[in-house]
PDB file of C-alpha atoms in Angstrom:
ATOM      1  CA  MET A1178      76.947 231.756 -15.631  1.00 51.00           C
ATOM      2  CA  GLY A1179      79.350 234.498 -16.730  1.00 59.00           C
ATOM      3  CA  ASP A1180      78.314 237.735 -18.466  1.00 81.00           C
ATOM      4  CA  VAL A1181      78.847 239.580 -15.213  1.00 89.00           C
ATOM      5  CA  ALA A1182      81.348 241.913 -13.559  1.00 93.00           C
ATOM      6  CA  VAL A1183      81.639 241.209  -9.835  1.00 95.00           C
ATOM      7  CA  PHE A1184      83.145 243.713  -7.431  1.00 97.00           C
ATOM      8  CA  TYR A1185      84.778 242.742  -4.141  1.00 97.00           C
ATOM      9  CA  ASN A1186      86.206 244.619  -1.205  1.00 96.00           C
ATOM     10  CA  SER A1187      89.748 244.009   0.025  1.00 93.00           C
ATOM     11  CA  GLU A1188      88.484 241.239   2.316  1.00 94.00           C
ATOM     12  CA  GLY A1189      87.181 239.221  -0.650  1.00 95.00           C
ATOM     13  CA  GLN A1190      83.501 239.926   0.050  1.00 96.00           C
ATOM     14  CA  GLU A1191      81.215 240.591  -2.909  1.00 96.00           C
ATOM     15  CA  ILE A1192      79.823 244.122  -2.789  1.00 96.00           C
ATOM     16  CA  TYR A1193      78.223 244.635  -6.209  1.00 96.00           C
ATOM     17  CA  ARG A1194      77.681 243.021  -9.618  1.00 93.00           C
ATOM     18  CA  MET A1195      76.362 244.048 -13.002  1.00 91.00           C
ATOM     19  CA  GLN A1196      76.085 242.573 -16.482  1.00 84.00           C
ATOM     20  CA  ASP A1197      79.007 243.164 -18.813  1.00 79.00           C
ATOM     21  CA  GLY A1198      78.412 240.729 -21.707  1.00 73.00           C
ATOM     22  CA  ARG A1199      81.838 239.055 -21.530  1.00 70.00           C
ATOM     23  CA  LYS A1200      80.546 235.475 -21.102  1.00 75.00           C
ATOM     24  CA  ARG A1201      82.692 234.969 -18.012  1.00 83.00           C
ATOM     25  CA  ILE A1202      82.895 236.449 -14.531  1.00 89.00           C
ATOM     26  CA  THR A1203      85.256 239.422 -14.388  1.00 93.00           C
ATOM     27  CA  PRO A1204      86.404 240.204 -10.811  1.00 96.00           C
ATOM     28  CA  THR A1205      87.480 243.637  -9.604  1.00 97.00           C
ATOM     29  CA  VAL A1206      88.790 244.344  -6.118  1.00 97.00           C
ATOM     30  CA  ILE A1207      88.065 247.776  -4.628  1.00 96.00           C
ATOM     31  CA  ALA A1208      90.573 249.008  -2.042  1.00 93.00           C
ATOM     32  CA  ASN A1209      89.181 250.251   1.262  1.00 92.00           C
ATOM     33  CA  ASP A1210      90.127 253.860   0.553  1.00 94.00           C
ATOM     34  CA  LYS A1211      88.032 253.780  -2.653  1.00 95.00           C
ATOM     35  CA  LEU A1212      84.886 252.198  -1.196  1.00 95.00           C
ATOM     36  CA  ASN A1213      83.041 255.471  -0.564  1.00 95.00           C
ATOM     37  CA  ALA A1214      83.718 256.662  -4.099  1.00 95.00           C
ATOM     38  CA  PHE A1215      82.667 253.260  -5.451  1.00 95.00           C
ATOM     39  CA  ASN A1216      79.384 253.270  -3.519  1.00 93.00           C
ATOM     40  CA  LYS A1217      78.537 256.728  -4.829  1.00 92.00           C
ATOM     41  CA  ALA A1218      79.483 255.772  -8.382  1.00 93.00           C
ATOM     42  CA  HIS A1219      77.422 252.612  -8.689  1.00 91.00           C
ATOM     43  CA  THR A1220      74.285 254.376  -7.478  1.00 87.00           C
ATOM     44  CA  GLY A1221      74.674 257.193  -9.985  1.00 76.00           C
ATOM     45  CA  SER A1222      72.737 257.584 -13.198  1.00 73.00           C
ATOM     46  CA  LYS A1223      75.834 257.199 -15.401  1.00 77.00           C
ATOM     47  CA  THR A1224      77.147 253.974 -13.900  1.00 86.00           C
ATOM     48  CA  SER A1225      79.074 251.680 -16.264  1.00 90.00           C
ATOM     49  CA  VAL A1226      81.262 248.643 -15.745  1.00 92.00           C
ATOM     50  CA  LYS A1227      84.312 250.457 -17.080  1.00 92.00           C
ATOM     51  CA  SER A1228      83.830 253.470 -14.830  1.00 92.00           C
ATOM     52  CA  LEU A1229      83.508 251.258 -11.769  1.00 94.00           C
ATOM     53  CA  GLN A1230      86.519 249.148 -12.695  1.00 94.00           C
ATOM     54  CA  LYS A1231      88.658 252.293 -12.801  1.00 95.00           C
ATOM     55  CA  LEU A1232      88.194 252.513  -9.035  1.00 95.00           C
ATOM     56  CA  GLY A1233      89.790 249.111  -8.381  1.00 96.00           C
ATOM     57  CA  THR A1234      92.047 246.367  -9.692  1.00 96.00           C
ATOM     58  CA  THR A1235      90.542 244.018 -12.270  1.00 96.00           C
ATOM     59  CA  TYR A1236      91.822 240.469 -12.815  1.00 97.00           C
ATOM     60  CA  ASN A1237      92.019 239.043 -16.334  1.00 96.00           C
ATOM     61  CA  THR A1238      90.406 235.644 -15.832  1.00 95.00           C
ATOM     62  CA  LYS A1239      90.595 234.760 -19.530  1.00 94.00           C
ATOM     63  CA  ALA A1240      94.392 235.091 -19.436  1.00 97.00           C
ATOM     64  CA  PHE A1241      94.525 233.015 -16.241  1.00 98.00           C
ATOM     65  CA  SER A1242      92.378 230.286 -17.785  1.00 97.00           C
ATOM     66  CA  ASP A1243      94.529 230.299 -20.927  1.00 97.00           C
ATOM     67  CA  PHE A1244      97.614 229.907 -18.710  1.00 98.00           C
ATOM     68  CA  PHE A1245      96.190 226.664 -17.330  1.00 97.00           C
ATOM     69  CA  ASP A1246      95.245 225.331 -20.764  1.00 97.00           C
ATOM     70  CA  LYS A1247      98.731 226.047 -22.098  1.00 98.00           C
ATOM     71  CA  ASN A1248     100.763 224.777 -19.144  1.00 98.00           C
ATOM     72  CA  SER A1249      98.772 222.115 -17.283  1.00 96.00           C
ATOM     73  CA  LYS A1250     100.489 219.344 -19.285  1.00 96.00           C
ATOM     74  CA  ALA A1251     103.634 221.194 -20.292  1.00 97.00           C
ATOM     75  CA  PHE A1252     105.883 220.023 -17.463  1.00 97.00           C
ATOM     76  CA  LYS A1253     106.419 216.400 -16.483  1.00 96.00           C
ATOM     77  CA  ALA A1254     106.568 215.723 -12.743  1.00 97.00           C
ATOM     78  CA  ASP A1255     110.000 214.343 -11.863  1.00 96.00           C
ATOM     79  CA  TYR A1256     109.468 214.955  -8.155  1.00 96.00           C
ATOM     80  CA  ILE A1257     106.816 214.927  -5.487  1.00 95.00           C
ATOM     81  CA  GLY A1258     108.203 217.005  -2.670  1.00 88.00           C
ATOM     82  CA  SER A1259     111.871 215.984  -2.486  1.00 87.00           C
ATOM     83  CA  THR A1260     111.160 212.428  -3.677  1.00 92.00           C
ATOM     84  CA  ASN A1261     112.617 211.728  -7.095  1.00 94.00           C
ATOM     85  CA  LEU A1262     110.120 209.728  -9.104  1.00 95.00           C
ATOM     86  CA  LYS A1263     112.853 207.911 -11.007  1.00 94.00           C
ATOM     87  CA  ASN A1264     113.276 205.882  -7.812  1.00 93.00           C
ATOM     88  CA  ALA A1265     109.567 205.056  -7.616  1.00 95.00           C
ATOM     89  CA  THR A1266     108.585 201.421  -8.011  1.00 95.00           C
ATOM     90  CA  SER A1267     104.896 202.356  -8.016  1.00 96.00           C
ATOM     91  CA  VAL A1268     102.722 205.437  -7.581  1.00 97.00           C
ATOM     92  CA  GLU A1269      99.136 205.455  -6.341  1.00 96.00           C
ATOM     93  CA  VAL A1270      96.774 208.413  -6.695  1.00 96.00           C
ATOM     94  CA  ASP A1271      93.786 208.150  -4.349  1.00 95.00           C
ATOM     95  CA  GLY A1272      94.437 204.422  -4.075  1.00 94.00           C
ATOM     96  CA  LYS A1273      94.705 203.784  -7.816  1.00 96.00           C
ATOM     97  CA  THR A1274      98.029 202.742  -9.353  1.00 97.00           C
ATOM     98  CA  ILE A1275      99.040 205.039 -12.196  1.00 95.00           C
ATOM     99  CA  ASP A1276     101.969 205.437 -14.570  1.00 96.00           C
ATOM    100  CA  LYS A1277     104.465 207.812 -12.934  1.00 95.00           C
ATOM    101  CA  ASN A1278     105.340 209.179 -16.390  1.00 95.00           C
ATOM    102  CA  ASN A1279     101.833 210.614 -16.687  1.00 94.00           C
ATOM    103  CA  LEU A1280     102.148 212.859 -13.627  1.00 96.00           C
ATOM    104  CA  ARG A1281     102.263 216.576 -14.401  1.00 96.00           C
ATOM    105  CA  ALA A1282     103.973 219.319 -12.434  1.00 97.00           C
ATOM    106  CA  GLU A1283     102.975 222.715 -11.152  1.00 97.00           C
ATOM    107  CA  ALA A1284     103.891 225.674 -13.345  1.00 97.00           C
ATOM    108  CA  THR A1285     104.263 229.324 -12.458  1.00 97.00           C
ATOM    109  CA  ALA A1286     104.596 232.692 -14.180  1.00 98.00           C
ATOM    110  CA  ASN A1287     104.557 236.349 -13.246  1.00 96.00           C
ATOM    111  CA  THR A1288     101.495 238.496 -13.020  1.00 96.00           C
ATOM    112  CA  VAL A1289     101.793 242.101 -14.159  1.00 96.00           C
ATOM    113  CA  LEU A1290      99.651 245.169 -13.597  1.00 95.00           C
ATOM    114  CA  LYS A1291      98.850 247.394 -16.570  1.00 93.00           C
ATOM    115  CA  ASP A1292      96.167 250.075 -16.750  1.00 93.00           C
ATOM    116  CA  GLY A1293      94.474 248.721 -13.632  1.00 94.00           C
ATOM    117  CA  VAL A1294      94.335 245.121 -14.882  1.00 96.00           C
ATOM    118  CA  VAL A1295      96.332 242.202 -13.494  1.00 97.00           C
ATOM    119  CA  THR A1296      97.198 239.673 -16.191  1.00 97.00           C
ATOM    120  CA  VAL A1297      99.846 237.052 -17.008  1.00 98.00           C
ATOM    121  CA  GLY A1298     103.311 238.431 -17.688  1.00 97.00           C
ATOM    122  CA  ASN A1299     105.420 237.950 -20.811  1.00 97.00           C
ATOM    123  CA  ASN A1300     108.193 235.863 -19.265  1.00 98.00           C
ATOM    124  CA  PRO A1301     107.794 232.152 -20.052  1.00 97.00           C
ATOM    125  CA  ALA A1302     106.159 229.857 -17.517  1.00 98.00           C
ATOM    126  CA  THR A1303     108.595 227.829 -15.420  1.00 98.00           C
ATOM    127  CA  SER A1304     108.434 224.715 -13.258  1.00 97.00           C
ATOM    128  CA  ASN A1305     110.380 222.868 -10.586  1.00 95.00           C
ATOM    129  CA  ASN A1306     109.044 219.696 -12.209  1.00 96.00           C
ATOM    130  CA  SER A1307     107.299 218.867  -8.952  1.00 96.00           C
ATOM    131  CA  MET A1308     103.640 218.195  -8.239  1.00 95.00           C
ATOM    132  CA  THR A1309     103.899 219.949  -4.891  1.00 92.00           C
ATOM    133  CA  GLY A1310     105.490 223.312  -5.410  1.00 87.00           C
ATOM    134  CA  ALA A1311     106.495 226.019  -7.842  1.00 86.00           C
ATOM    135  CA  ASP A1312     109.155 228.652  -7.201  1.00 90.00           C
ATOM    136  CA  PRO A1313     107.520 232.111  -7.510  1.00 89.00           C
ATOM    137  CA  ASP A1314     110.914 233.738  -8.094  1.00 91.00           C
ATOM    138  CA  LYS A1315     111.915 231.436 -10.955  1.00 94.00           C
ATOM    139  CA  PRO A1316     110.114 233.373 -13.739  1.00 96.00           C
ATOM    140  CA  GLY A1317     112.397 236.349 -12.940  1.00 95.00           C
ATOM    141  CA  ASN A1318     111.592 240.030 -13.001  1.00 94.00           C
ATOM    142  CA  GLU A1319     109.815 242.005 -15.678  1.00 95.00           C
ATOM    143  CA  PRO A1320     108.207 245.443 -15.928  1.00 95.00           C
ATOM    144  CA  ASN A1321     105.114 245.992 -13.757  1.00 94.00           C
ATOM    145  CA  LYS A1322     105.458 242.639 -11.984  1.00 94.00           C
ATOM    146  CA  THR A1323     102.911 242.430  -9.196  1.00 92.00           C
ATOM    147  CA  GLY A1324     102.980 238.798  -8.093  1.00 93.00           C
ATOM    148  CA  ASN A1325     102.613 235.359  -9.582  1.00 94.00           C
ATOM    149  CA  ILE A1326     100.190 232.837 -11.004  1.00 97.00           C
ATOM    150  CA  HIS A1327     100.603 229.092 -10.620  1.00 97.00           C
ATOM    151  CA  LEU A1328      98.543 226.046 -11.423  1.00 97.00           C
ATOM    152  CA  HIS A1329      97.659 222.965  -9.441  1.00 96.00           C
ATOM    153  CA  PRO A1330      97.773 219.781 -11.520  1.00 94.00           C
ATOM    154  CA  THR A1331      94.790 218.225  -9.705  1.00 93.00           C
ATOM    155  CA  GLU A1332      91.345 219.763  -9.317  1.00 89.00           C
ATOM    156  CA  LYS A1333      90.779 218.344  -5.835  1.00 93.00           C
ATOM    157  CA  THR A1334      93.018 217.604  -2.869  1.00 94.00           C
ATOM    158  CA  THR A1335      94.566 214.242  -3.673  1.00 95.00           C
ATOM    159  CA  THR A1336      96.594 211.643  -1.780  1.00 96.00           C
ATOM    160  CA  VAL A1337      99.608 210.285  -3.629  1.00 96.00           C
ATOM    161  CA  GLN A1338     101.646 207.374  -2.299  1.00 96.00           C
ATOM    162  CA  VAL A1339     105.099 206.809  -3.751  1.00 96.00           C
ATOM    163  CA  ASP A1340     106.714 203.419  -3.160  1.00 95.00           C
ATOM    164  CA  THR A1341     110.484 203.181  -3.540  1.00 92.00           C
ATOM    165  CA  GLN A1342     113.206 200.817  -2.493  1.00 88.00           C
ATOM    166  CA  TYR A1343     113.564 203.020   0.587  1.00 85.00           C
ATOM    167  CA  GLY A1344     109.927 202.709   1.652  1.00 91.00           C
ATOM    168  CA  ALA A1345     106.591 204.382   1.016  1.00 94.00           C
ATOM    169  CA  THR A1346     105.876 208.112   1.327  1.00 95.00           C
ATOM    170  CA  VAL A1347     102.416 209.697   1.270  1.00 96.00           C
ATOM    171  CA  PHE A1348     101.905 213.202  -0.083  1.00 95.00           C
ATOM    172  CA  THR A1349      98.949 215.583  -0.144  1.00 94.00           C
ATOM    173  CA  ILE A1350      98.563 217.294  -3.512  1.00 94.00           C
ATOM    174  CA  TYR A1351      96.414 220.388  -3.134  1.00 93.00           C
ATOM    175  CA  GLY A1352      93.672 221.054  -5.651  1.00 91.00           C
ATOM    176  CA  GLY A1353      90.509 223.065  -5.294  1.00 90.00           C
ATOM    177  CA  THR A1354      92.189 225.642  -3.072  1.00 93.00           C
ATOM    178  CA  PRO A1355      95.560 227.331  -2.589  1.00 95.00           C
ATOM    179  CA  SER A1356      97.750 225.395  -0.189  1.00 93.00           C
ATOM    180  CA  SER A1357      98.933 226.651   3.186  1.00 92.00           C
ATOM    181  CA  ALA A1358     102.344 227.197   1.589  1.00 91.00           C
ATOM    182  CA  ASP A1359     100.732 229.425  -1.061  1.00 93.00           C
ATOM    183  CA  TYR A1360      99.231 231.686   1.607  1.00 93.00           C
ATOM    184  CA  THR A1361     102.550 231.824   3.450  1.00 90.00           C
ATOM    185  CA  GLU A1362     104.383 232.714   0.257  1.00 88.00           C
ATOM    186  CA  TYR A1363     102.048 235.654  -0.281  1.00 90.00           C
ATOM    187  CA  ASP A1364     102.867 236.913   3.214  1.00 76.00           C
ATOM    188  CA  ARG A1365     106.554 236.872   2.310  1.00 70.00           C
ATOM    189  CA  SER A1366     106.304 238.875  -0.861  1.00 65.00           C
ATOM    190  CA  GLY A1367     102.766 240.217  -1.218  1.00 62.00           C
ATOM    191  CA  ASN A1368     102.467 243.819  -2.341  1.00 69.00           C
ATOM    192  CA  GLY A1369      98.747 244.492  -2.300  1.00 79.00           C
ATOM    193  CA  SER A1370      97.628 242.724  -5.477  1.00 90.00           C
ATOM    194  CA  MET A1371      96.240 239.255  -5.037  1.00 95.00           C
ATOM    195  CA  TYR A1372      98.112 236.224  -6.306  1.00 96.00           C
ATOM    196  CA  VAL A1373      96.482 233.671  -8.594  1.00 97.00           C
ATOM    197  CA  MET A1374      96.095 229.893  -8.478  1.00 97.00           C
ATOM    198  CA  VAL A1375      94.208 228.094 -11.216  1.00 97.00           C
ATOM    199  CA  ASP A1376      93.109 224.493 -11.647  1.00 96.00           C
ATOM    200  CA  ALA A1377      90.878 222.646 -14.102  1.00 94.00           C
ATOM    201  CA  LYS A1378      87.662 224.246 -12.840  1.00 94.00           C
ATOM    202  CA  PHE A1379      88.356 227.437 -10.910  1.00 96.00           C
ATOM    203  CA  ILE A1380      90.541 230.509 -10.556  1.00 97.00           C
ATOM    204  CA  TYR A1381      91.498 231.545  -7.030  1.00 97.00           C
ATOM    205  CA  LEU A1382      92.606 235.065  -6.169  1.00 97.00           C
ATOM    206  CA  TYR A1383      94.322 235.009  -2.798  1.00 96.00           C
ATOM    207  CA  ASN A1384      96.379 236.980  -0.323  1.00 94.00           C
ATOM    208  CA  GLY A1385      97.767 235.881   3.039  1.00 92.00           C
ATOM    209  CA  SER A1386      94.353 235.125   4.540  1.00 93.00           C
ATOM    210  CA  PRO A1387      92.438 232.002   3.440  1.00 95.00           C
ATOM    211  CA  SER A1388      89.140 233.601   4.485  1.00 95.00           C
ATOM    212  CA  GLN A1389      89.623 236.365   1.882  1.00 95.00           C
ATOM    213  CA  THR A1390      90.140 234.077  -1.117  1.00 97.00           C
ATOM    214  CA  ILE A1391      88.007 234.859  -4.172  1.00 97.00           C
ATOM    215  CA  LYS A1392      86.895 231.803  -6.173  1.00 96.00           C
ATOM    216  CA  VAL A1393      85.841 232.324  -9.794  1.00 95.00           C
ATOM    217  CA  PRO A1394      84.708 229.662 -12.316  1.00 93.00           C
ATOM    218  CA  ARG A1395      87.143 229.383 -15.207  1.00 89.00           C
ATOM    219  CA  LYS A1396      84.437 229.471 -17.878  1.00 78.00           C
TER     220      LYS A1396
END
């Protein structure tokens, strides 16, 4: 329902929540070495959301949601995997034939850490113009870069069949969760802060372990 700050440990488990009046859920992750201090602080008489958030890393879900709204239709899908859609004679999504020109691609941007808050960086969003992958290195470097955010163009895991003169190929388009490739990518370049995936309904904060993913409603 929003209006609440939710605190998690490094394993993605909720450990505390309190009202903050922001009309959306604001997640903060408390590192293991700060848990004792956090537990003492939230039981004290002068507990406040801001004082507790200083003990962890807060994730700007409004900025993540805005990233989806701005970029979910910004990049046309020219590829699914390595299949060039210009060669497609027909495309089916979950068994329904659709216009290939209406397919949208993943987009990605940097996340940056400033004053204990992870938000979207200033470099423009980029895309490989594919429904099934975004290059996390493509947005380039910028000050305080801590990882990346990307969107999934579908809100549920979807089957897409592309028919070409060379035959038919079936793809799985991940929605509703980071893909296995997303978790692997974090393992390659993760630095402690969680990465972000966002779709039409939810924001996912993730590291290299699917069991530690934090799922937050967009609004």
